[in-house]
PDB file of C-alpha atoms and ligand atoms in Angstrom:
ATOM      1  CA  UNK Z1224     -92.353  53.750 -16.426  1.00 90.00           C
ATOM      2  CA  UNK Z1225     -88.763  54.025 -14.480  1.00 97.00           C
ATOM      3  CA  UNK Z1226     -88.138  50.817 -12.647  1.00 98.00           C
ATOM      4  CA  UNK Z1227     -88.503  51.974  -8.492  1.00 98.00           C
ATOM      5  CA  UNK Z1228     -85.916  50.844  -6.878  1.00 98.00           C
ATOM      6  CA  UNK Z1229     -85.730  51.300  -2.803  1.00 98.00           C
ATOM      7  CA  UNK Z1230     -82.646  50.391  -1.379  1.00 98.00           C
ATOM      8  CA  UNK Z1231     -79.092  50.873  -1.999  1.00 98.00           C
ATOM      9  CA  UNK Z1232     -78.177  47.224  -2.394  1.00 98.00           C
ATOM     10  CA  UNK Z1233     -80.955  46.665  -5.002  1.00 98.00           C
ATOM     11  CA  UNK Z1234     -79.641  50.427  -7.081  1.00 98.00           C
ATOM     12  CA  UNK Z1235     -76.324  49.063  -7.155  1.00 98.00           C
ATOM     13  CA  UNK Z1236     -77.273  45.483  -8.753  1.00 98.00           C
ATOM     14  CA  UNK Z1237     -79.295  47.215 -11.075  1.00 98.00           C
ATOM     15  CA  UNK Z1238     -76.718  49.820 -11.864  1.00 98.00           C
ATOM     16  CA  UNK Z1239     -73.912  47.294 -12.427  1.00 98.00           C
ATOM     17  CA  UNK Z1240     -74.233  45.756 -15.640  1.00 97.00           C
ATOM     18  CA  UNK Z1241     -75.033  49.397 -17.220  1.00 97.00           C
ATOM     19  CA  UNK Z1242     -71.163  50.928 -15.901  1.00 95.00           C
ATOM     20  CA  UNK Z1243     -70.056  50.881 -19.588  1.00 94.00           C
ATOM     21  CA  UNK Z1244     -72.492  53.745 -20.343  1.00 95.00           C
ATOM     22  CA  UNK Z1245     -72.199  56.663 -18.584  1.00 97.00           C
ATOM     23  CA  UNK Z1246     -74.772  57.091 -15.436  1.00 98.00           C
ATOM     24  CA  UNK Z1247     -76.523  60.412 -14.668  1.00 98.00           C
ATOM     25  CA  UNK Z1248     -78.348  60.900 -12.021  1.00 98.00           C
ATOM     26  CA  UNK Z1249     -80.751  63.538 -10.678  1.00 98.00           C
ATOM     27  CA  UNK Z1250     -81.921  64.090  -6.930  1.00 98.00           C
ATOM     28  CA  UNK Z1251     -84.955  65.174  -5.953  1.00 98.00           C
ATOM     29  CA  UNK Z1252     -86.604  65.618  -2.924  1.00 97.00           C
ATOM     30  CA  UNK Z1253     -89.893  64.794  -5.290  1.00 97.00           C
ATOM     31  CA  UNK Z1254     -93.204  67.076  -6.336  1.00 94.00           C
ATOM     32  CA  UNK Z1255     -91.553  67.277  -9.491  1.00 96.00           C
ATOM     33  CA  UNK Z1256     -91.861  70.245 -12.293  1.00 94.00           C
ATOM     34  CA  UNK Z1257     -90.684  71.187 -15.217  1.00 95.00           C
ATOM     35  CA  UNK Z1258     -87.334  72.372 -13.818  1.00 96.00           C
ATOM     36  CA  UNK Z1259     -86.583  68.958 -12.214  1.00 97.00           C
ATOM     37  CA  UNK Z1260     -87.783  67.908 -15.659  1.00 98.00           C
ATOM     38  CA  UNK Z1261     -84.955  70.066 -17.362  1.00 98.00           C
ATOM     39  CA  UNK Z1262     -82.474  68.329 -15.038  1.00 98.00           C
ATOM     40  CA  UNK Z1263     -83.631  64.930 -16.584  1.00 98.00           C
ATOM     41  CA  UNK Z1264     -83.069  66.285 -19.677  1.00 97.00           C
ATOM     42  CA  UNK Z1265     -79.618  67.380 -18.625  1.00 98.00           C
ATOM     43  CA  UNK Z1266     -79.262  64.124 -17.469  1.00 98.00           C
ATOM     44  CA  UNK Z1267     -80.162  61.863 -20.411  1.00 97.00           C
ATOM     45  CA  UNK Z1268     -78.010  64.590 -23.093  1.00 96.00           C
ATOM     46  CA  UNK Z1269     -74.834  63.280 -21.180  1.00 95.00           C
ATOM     47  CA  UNK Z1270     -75.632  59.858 -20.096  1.00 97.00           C
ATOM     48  CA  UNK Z1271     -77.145  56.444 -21.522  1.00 96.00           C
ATOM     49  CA  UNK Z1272     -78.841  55.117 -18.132  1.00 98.00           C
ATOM     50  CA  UNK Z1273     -80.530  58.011 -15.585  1.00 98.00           C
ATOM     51  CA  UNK Z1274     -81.439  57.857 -12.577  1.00 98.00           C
ATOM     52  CA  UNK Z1275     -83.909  60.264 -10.262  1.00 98.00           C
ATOM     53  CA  UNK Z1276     -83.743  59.667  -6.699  1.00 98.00           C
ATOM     54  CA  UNK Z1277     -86.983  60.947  -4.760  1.00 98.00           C
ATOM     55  CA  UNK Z1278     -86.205  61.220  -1.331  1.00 98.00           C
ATOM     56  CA  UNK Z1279     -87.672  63.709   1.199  1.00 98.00           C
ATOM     57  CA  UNK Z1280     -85.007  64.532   3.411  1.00 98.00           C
ATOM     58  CA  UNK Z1281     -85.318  65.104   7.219  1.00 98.00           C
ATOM     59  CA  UNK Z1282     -81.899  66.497   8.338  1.00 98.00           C
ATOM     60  CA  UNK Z1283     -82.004  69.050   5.880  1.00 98.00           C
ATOM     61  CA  UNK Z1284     -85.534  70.915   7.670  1.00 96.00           C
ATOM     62  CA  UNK Z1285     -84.994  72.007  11.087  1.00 95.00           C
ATOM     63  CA  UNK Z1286     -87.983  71.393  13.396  1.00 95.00           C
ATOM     64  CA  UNK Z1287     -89.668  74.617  12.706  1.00 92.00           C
ATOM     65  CA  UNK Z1288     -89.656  73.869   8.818  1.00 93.00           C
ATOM     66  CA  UNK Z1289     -92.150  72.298   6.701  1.00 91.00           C
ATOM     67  CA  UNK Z1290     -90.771  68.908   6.853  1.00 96.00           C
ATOM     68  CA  UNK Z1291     -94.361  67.492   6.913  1.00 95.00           C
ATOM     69  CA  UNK Z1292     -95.744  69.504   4.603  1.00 92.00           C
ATOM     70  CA  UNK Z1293     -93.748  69.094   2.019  1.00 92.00           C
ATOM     71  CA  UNK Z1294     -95.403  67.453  -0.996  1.00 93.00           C
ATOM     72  CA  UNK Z1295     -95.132  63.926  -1.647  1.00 95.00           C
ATOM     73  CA  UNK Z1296     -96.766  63.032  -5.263  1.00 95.00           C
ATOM     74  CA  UNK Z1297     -94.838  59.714  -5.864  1.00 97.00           C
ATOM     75  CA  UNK Z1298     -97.505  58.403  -8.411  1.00 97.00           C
ATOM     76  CA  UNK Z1299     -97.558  61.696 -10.217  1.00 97.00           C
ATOM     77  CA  UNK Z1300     -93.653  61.702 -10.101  1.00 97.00           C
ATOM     78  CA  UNK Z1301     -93.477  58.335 -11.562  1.00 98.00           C
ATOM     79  CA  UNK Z1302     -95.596  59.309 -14.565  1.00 97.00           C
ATOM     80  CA  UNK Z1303     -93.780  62.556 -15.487  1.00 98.00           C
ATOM     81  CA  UNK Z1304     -90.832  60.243 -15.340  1.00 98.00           C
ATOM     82  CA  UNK Z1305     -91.886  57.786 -18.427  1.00 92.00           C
ATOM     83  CA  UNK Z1306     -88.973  57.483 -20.244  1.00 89.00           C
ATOM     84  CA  UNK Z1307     -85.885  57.336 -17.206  1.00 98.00           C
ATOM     85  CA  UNK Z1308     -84.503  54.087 -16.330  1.00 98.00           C
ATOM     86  CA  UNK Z1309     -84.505  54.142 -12.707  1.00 98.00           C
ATOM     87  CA  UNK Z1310     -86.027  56.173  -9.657  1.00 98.00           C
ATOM     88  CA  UNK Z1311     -84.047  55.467  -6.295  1.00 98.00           C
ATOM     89  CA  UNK Z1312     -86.833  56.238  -3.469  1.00 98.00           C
ATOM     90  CA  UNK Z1313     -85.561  54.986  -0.335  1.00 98.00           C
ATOM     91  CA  UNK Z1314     -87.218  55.187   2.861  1.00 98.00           C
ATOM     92  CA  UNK Z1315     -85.641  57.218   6.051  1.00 98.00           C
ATOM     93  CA  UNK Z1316     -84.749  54.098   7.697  1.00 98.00           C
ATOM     94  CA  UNK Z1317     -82.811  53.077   4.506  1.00 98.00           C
ATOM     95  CA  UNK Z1318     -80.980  56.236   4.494  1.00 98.00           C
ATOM     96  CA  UNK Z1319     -80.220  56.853   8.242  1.00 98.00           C
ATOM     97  CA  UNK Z1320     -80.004  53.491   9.681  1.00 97.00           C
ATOM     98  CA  UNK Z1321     -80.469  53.007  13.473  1.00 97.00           C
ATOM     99  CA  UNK Z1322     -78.059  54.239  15.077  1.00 98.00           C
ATOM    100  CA  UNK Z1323     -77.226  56.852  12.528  1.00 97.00           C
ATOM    101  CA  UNK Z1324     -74.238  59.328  13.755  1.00 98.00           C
ATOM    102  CA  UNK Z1325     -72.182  60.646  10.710  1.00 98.00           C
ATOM    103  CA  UNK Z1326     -72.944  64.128   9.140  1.00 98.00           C
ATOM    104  CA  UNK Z1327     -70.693  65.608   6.402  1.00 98.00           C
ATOM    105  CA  UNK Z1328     -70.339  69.330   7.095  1.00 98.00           C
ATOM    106  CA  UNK Z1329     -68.972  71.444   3.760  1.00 98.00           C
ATOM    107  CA  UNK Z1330     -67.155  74.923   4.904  1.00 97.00           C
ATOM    108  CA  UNK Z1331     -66.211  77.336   1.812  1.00 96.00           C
ATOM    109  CA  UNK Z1332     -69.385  77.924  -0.121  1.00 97.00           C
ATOM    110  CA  UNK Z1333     -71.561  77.056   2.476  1.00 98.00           C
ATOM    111  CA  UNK Z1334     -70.638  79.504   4.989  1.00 97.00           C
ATOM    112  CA  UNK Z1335     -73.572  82.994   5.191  1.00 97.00           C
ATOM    113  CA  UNK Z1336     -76.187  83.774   2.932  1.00 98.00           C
ATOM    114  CA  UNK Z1337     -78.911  80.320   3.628  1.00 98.00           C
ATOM    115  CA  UNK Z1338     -76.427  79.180   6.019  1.00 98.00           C
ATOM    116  CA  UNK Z1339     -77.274  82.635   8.407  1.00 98.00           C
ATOM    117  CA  UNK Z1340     -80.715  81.976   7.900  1.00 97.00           C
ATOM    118  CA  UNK Z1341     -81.277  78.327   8.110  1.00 97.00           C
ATOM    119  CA  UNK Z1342     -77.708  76.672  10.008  1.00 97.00           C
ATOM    120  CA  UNK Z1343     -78.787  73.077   9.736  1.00 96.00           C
ATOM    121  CA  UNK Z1344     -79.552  73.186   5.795  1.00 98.00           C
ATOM    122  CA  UNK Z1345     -76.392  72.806   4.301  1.00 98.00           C
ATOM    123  CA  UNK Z1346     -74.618  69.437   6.575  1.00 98.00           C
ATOM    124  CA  UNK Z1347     -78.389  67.855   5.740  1.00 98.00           C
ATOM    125  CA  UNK Z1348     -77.798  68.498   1.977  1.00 98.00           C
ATOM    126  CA  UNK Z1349     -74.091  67.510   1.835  1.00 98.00           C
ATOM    127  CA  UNK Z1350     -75.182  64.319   3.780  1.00 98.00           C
ATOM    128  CA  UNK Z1351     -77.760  63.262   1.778  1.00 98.00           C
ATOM    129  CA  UNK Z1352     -76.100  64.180  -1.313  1.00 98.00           C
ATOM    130  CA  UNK Z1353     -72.923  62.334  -0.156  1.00 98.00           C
ATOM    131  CA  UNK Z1354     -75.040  59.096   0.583  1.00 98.00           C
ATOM    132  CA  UNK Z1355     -76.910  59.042  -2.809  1.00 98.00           C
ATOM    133  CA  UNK Z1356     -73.688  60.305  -5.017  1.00 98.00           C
ATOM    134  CA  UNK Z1357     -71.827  57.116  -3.098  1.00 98.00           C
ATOM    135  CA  UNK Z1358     -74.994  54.809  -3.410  1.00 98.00           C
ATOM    136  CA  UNK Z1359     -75.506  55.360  -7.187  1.00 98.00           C
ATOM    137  CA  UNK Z1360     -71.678  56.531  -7.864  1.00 98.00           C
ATOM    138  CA  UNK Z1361     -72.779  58.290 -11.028  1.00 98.00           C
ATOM    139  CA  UNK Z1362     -70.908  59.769 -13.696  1.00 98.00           C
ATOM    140  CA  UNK Z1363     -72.742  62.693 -13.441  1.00 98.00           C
ATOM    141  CA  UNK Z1364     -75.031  64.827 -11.388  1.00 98.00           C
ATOM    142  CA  UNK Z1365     -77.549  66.968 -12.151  1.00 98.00           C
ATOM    143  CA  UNK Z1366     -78.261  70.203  -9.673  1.00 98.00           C
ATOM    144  CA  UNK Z1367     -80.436  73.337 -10.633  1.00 98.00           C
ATOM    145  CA  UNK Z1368     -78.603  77.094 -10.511  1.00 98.00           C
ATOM    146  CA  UNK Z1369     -81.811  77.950  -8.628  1.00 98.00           C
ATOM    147  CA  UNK Z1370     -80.419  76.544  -5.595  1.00 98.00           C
ATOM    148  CA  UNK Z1371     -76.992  78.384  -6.856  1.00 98.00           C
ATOM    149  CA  UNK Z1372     -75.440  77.886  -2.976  1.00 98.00           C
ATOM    150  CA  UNK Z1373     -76.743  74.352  -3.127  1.00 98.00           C
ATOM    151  CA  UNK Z1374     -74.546  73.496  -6.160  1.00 98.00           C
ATOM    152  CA  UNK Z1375     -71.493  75.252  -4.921  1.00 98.00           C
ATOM    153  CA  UNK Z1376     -71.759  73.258  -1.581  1.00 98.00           C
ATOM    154  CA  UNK Z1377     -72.313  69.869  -3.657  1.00 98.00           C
ATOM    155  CA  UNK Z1378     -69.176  70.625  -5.960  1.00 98.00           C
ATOM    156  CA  UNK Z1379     -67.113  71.263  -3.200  1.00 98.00           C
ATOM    157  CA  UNK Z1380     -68.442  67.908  -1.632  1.00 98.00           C
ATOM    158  CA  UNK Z1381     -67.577  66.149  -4.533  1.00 98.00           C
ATOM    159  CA  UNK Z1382     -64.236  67.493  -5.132  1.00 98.00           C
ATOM    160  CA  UNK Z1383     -63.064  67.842  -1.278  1.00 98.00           C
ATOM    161  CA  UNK Z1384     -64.118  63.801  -0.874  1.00 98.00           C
ATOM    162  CA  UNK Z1385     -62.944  62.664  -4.352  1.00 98.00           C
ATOM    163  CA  UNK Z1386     -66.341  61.491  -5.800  1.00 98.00           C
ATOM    164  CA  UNK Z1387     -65.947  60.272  -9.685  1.00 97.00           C
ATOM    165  CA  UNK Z1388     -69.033  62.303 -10.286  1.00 98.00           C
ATOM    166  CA  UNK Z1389     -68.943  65.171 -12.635  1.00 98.00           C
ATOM    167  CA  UNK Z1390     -71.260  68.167 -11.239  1.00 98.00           C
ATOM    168  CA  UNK Z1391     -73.385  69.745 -13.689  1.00 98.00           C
ATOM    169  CA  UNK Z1392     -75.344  73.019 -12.670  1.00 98.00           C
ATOM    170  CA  UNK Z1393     -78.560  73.487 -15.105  1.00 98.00           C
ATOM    171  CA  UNK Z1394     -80.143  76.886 -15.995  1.00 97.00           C
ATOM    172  CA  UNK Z1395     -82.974  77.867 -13.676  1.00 98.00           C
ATOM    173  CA  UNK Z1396     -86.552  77.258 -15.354  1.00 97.00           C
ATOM    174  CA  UNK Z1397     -88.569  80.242 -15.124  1.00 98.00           C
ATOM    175  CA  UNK Z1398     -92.500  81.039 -15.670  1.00 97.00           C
ATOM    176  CA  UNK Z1399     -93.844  83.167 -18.210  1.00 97.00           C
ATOM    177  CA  UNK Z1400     -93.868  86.100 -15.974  1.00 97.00           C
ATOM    178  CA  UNK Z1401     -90.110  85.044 -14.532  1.00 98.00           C
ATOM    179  CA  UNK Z1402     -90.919  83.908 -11.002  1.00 98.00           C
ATOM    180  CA  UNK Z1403     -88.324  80.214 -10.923  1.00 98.00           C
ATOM    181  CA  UNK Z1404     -89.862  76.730 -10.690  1.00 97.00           C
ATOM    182  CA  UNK Z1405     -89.851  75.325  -7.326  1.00 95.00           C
ATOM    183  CA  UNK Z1406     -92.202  72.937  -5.455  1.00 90.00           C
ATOM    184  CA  UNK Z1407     -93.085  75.537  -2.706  1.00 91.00           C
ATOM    185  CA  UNK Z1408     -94.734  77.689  -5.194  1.00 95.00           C
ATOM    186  CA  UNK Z1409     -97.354  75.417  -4.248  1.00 92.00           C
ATOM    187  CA  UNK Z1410     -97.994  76.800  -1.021  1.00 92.00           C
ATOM    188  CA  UNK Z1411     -98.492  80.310  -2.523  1.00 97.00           C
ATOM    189  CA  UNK Z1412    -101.872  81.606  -2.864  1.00 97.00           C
ATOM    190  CA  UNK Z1413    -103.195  83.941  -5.702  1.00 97.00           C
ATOM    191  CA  UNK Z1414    -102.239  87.441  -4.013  1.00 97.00           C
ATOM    192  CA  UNK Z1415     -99.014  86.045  -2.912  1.00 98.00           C
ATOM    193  CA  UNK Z1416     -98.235  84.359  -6.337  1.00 98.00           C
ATOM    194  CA  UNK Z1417     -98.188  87.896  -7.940  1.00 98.00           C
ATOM    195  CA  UNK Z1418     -95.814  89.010  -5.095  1.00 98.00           C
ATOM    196  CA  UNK Z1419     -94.049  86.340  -5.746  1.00 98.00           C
ATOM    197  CA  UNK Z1420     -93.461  87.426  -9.382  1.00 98.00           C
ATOM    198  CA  UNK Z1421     -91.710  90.493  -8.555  1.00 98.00           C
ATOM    199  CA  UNK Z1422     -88.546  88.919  -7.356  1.00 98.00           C
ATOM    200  CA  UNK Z1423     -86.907  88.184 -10.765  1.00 98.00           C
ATOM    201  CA  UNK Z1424     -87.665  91.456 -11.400  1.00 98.00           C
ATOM    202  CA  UNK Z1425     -86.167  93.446  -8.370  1.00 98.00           C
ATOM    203  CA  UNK Z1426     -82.635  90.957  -9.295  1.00 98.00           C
ATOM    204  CA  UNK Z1427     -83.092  92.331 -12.463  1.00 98.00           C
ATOM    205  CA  UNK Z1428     -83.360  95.652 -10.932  1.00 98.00           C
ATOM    206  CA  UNK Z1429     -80.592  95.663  -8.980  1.00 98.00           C
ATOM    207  CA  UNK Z1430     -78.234  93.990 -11.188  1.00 98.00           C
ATOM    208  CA  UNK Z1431     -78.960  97.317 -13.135  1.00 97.00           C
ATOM    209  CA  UNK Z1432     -78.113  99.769  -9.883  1.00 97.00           C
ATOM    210  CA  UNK Z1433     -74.823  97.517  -9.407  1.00 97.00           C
ATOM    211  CA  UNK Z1434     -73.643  98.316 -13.107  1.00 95.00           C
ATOM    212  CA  UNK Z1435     -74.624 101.651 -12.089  1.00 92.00           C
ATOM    213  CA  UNK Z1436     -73.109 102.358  -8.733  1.00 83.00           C
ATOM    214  CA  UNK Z1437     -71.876 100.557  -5.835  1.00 93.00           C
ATOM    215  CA  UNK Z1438     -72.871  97.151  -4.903  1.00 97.00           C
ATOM    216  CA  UNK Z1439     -73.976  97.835  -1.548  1.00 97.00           C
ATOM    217  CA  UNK Z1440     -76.242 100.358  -2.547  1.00 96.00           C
ATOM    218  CA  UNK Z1441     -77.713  97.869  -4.840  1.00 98.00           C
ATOM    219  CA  UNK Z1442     -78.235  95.684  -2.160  1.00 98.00           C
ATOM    220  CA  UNK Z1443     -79.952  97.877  -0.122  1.00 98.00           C
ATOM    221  CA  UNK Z1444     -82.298  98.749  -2.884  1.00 98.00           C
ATOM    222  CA  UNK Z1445     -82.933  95.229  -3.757  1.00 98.00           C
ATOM    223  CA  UNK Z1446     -84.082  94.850   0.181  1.00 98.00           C
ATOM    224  CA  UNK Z1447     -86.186  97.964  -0.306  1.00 98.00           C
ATOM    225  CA  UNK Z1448     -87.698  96.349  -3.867  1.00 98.00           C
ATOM    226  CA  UNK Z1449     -88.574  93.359  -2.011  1.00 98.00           C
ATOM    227  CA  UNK Z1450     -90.553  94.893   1.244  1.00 98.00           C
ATOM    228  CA  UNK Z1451     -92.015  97.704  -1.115  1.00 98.00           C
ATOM    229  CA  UNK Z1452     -93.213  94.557  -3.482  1.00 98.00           C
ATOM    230  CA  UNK Z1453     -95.052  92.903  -0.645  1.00 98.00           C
ATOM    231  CA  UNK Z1454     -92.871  90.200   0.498  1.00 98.00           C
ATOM    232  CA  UNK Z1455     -93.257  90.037   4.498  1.00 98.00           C
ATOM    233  CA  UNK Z1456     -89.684  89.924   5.544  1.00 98.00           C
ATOM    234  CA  UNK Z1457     -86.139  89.538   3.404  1.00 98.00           C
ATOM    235  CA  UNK Z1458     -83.550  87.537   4.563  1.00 98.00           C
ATOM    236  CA  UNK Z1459     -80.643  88.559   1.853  1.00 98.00           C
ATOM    237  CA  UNK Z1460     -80.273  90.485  -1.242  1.00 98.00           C
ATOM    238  CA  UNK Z1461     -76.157  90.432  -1.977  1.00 98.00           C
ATOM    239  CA  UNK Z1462     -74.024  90.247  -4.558  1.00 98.00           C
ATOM    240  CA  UNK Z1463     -70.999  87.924  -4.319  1.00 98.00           C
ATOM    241  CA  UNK Z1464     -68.302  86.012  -6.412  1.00 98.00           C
ATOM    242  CA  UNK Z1465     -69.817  83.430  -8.557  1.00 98.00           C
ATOM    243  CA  UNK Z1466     -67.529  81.322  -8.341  1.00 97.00           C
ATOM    244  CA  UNK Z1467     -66.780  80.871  -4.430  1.00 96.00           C
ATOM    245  CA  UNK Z1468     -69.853  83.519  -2.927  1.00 98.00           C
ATOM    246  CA  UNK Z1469     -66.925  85.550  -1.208  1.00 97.00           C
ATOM    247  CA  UNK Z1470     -67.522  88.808  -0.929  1.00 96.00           C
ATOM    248  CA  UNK Z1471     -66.786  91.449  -3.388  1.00 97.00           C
ATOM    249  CA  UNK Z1472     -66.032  95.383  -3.685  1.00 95.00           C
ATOM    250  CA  UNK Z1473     -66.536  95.306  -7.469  1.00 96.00           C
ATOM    251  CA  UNK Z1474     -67.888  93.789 -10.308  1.00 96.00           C
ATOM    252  CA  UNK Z1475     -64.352  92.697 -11.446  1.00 95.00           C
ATOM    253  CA  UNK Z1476     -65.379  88.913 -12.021  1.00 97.00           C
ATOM    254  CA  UNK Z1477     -68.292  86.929 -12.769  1.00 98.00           C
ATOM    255  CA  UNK Z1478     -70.838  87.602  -9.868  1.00 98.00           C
ATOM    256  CA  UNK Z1479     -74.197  86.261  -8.973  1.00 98.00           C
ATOM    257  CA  UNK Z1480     -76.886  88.611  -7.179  1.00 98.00           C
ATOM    258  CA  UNK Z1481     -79.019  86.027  -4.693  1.00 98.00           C
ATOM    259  CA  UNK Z1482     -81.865  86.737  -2.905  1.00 98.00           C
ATOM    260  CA  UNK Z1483     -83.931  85.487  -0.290  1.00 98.00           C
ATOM    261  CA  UNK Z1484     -87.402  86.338   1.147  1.00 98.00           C
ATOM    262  CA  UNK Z1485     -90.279  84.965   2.817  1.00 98.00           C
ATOM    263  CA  UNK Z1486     -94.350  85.724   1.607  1.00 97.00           C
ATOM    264  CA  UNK Z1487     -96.722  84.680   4.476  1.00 95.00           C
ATOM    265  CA  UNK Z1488     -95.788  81.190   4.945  1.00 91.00           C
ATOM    266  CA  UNK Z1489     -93.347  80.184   2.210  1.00 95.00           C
ATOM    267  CA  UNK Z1490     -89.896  81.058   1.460  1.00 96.00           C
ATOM    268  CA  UNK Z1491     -88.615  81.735  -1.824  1.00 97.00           C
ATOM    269  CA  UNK Z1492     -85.203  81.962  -3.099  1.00 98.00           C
ATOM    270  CA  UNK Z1493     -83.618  83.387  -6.503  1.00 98.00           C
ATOM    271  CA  UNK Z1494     -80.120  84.194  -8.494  1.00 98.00           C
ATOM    272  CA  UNK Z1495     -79.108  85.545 -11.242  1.00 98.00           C
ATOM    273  CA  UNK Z1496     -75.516  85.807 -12.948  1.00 98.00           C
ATOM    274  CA  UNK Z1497     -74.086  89.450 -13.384  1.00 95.00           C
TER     275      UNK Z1497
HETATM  276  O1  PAF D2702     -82.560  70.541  -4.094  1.00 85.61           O
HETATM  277  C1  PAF D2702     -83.132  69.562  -3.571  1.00 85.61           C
HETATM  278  O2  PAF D2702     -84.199  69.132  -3.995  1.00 85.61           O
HETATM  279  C2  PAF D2702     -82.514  68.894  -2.346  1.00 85.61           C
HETATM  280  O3  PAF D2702     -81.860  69.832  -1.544  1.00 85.61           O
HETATM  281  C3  PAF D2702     -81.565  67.725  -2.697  1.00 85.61           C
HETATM  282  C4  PAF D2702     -80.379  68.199  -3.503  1.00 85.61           C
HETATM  283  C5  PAF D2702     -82.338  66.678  -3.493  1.00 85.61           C
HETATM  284  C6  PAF D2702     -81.046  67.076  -1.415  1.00 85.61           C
HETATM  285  O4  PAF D2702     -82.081  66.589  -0.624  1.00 85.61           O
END
């Protein structure tokens, strides 16, 4: 079992004495699956001590969002975690100390797509990211391409504030039928889950109509997909530069097609690379 470790004085003691290995680390907000799992893996193929931080954070949900709800399976998350050294699972108090009043907002990457949809995400996930990369100072860090914006935002962090942590992206893990891992699945119920499964499949789709004819139109389709599938509303279907997410006029680089839409309750969000 990883040794739980709860505040930032404590990970750095324990962290110390293991410097002449390399450190990787992995955060989490918890209600881990096999795609956090593949991010240990990540983790451990580049690095002799690992560590997961579990940590459920609060500026990252605006009010509205399912803060609350979000699943918190510590024991469960301890025992998928047998074999990594340390998990960091601070409380809020340790991580936004009275008084709190310094947010780190990222511009570049973050700007449209989740930001148009959900404003506050991005400063809560460069903040929280900025505090664990600086509390653990790993050699590396582990982020899934399923939250491709996510890792943009976090490698821009890293570079813009001169973090000696490497940023590795890992390859989204998918289920049989293609719909990517993510802890909200949770909240889907049977009829939703098999809308749910279409997504991967409209990217696919539209990647196709892109190769085809103009992006836009591809877009538009992928929108159409989405609705005609049974997802309730869609947020964004668009197809941008993969490196930066600018916008593009043609498929004269490596692009990523991302897509967000919401089933009932639950949002779900997916990329794929052109
Ligand atoms: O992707 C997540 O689980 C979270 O956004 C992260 C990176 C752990 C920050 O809270």
């Amino acid at each position: 079992m990883p040794k739980v470790i709860a505040t930032v004085a404590e990970l750095r003691q324990a962290l110390a004495p293991l410097r002449a290995g390399r450190v990787g680390m992995v955060p989490t907000m918890g209600a881990l699956h096999d795609g956090h799992l593949s991010l240990v893996r990540a983790a451990k193929a580049v690095s002799g001590t690992v560590v997961v931080s579990i940590f459920v954070n609060p500026t990252q949900f605006a009010p509205h969002e399912d803060f609350d709800a979000y699943p918190r399976t510590l024991d469960a998350d301890l025992a998928k975690l047998g074999d990594v050294d340390f998990v960091f699972a601070p409380s809020v108090r340790e991580m936004y100390p009275e008084g709190y009043a310094t947010t780190i907002t990222v511009g570049g990457p973050s700007s449209g797509l989740e930001t148009d949809f959900r404003p506050h995400f991005f400063a809560g996930v460069a903040t929280v990211v900025g505090k664990l990369l600086i509390a653990a100072l790993p050699d590396a860090a582990i982020f899934g391409e399923k939250d491709y914006q996510q890792l943009l935002v976090v490698r821009r962090l890293a570079r813009d504030l001169g973090l000696p942590t490497e940023i590795v992206g890992a390859a989204i893990v998918r289920e049989q039928d293609g719909l990517a891992l993510s802890s909200r699945n949770a909240y889907l119920s049977a009829e939703e889950r098999k809308v749910a499964s279409r997504m991967n499949l409209v990217l696919k789709d539209t990647i196709a109509i892109a190769r085809d004819g103009g992006l836009r139109a591809a877009e538009g389709a992928g929108v159409a997909a989405l609705k005609a599938a049974g997802f309730d509303s869609v947020d964004y279907v668009a197809i941008r530069d993969a490196a930066t997410l600018a916008a593009i006029e043609t498929l004269d680089r490596p692009a990523r097609v991302l897509a967000a839409a919401r089933i009932g309750r639950t949002r779900l969000i997916d990329n794929m690379a052109l």
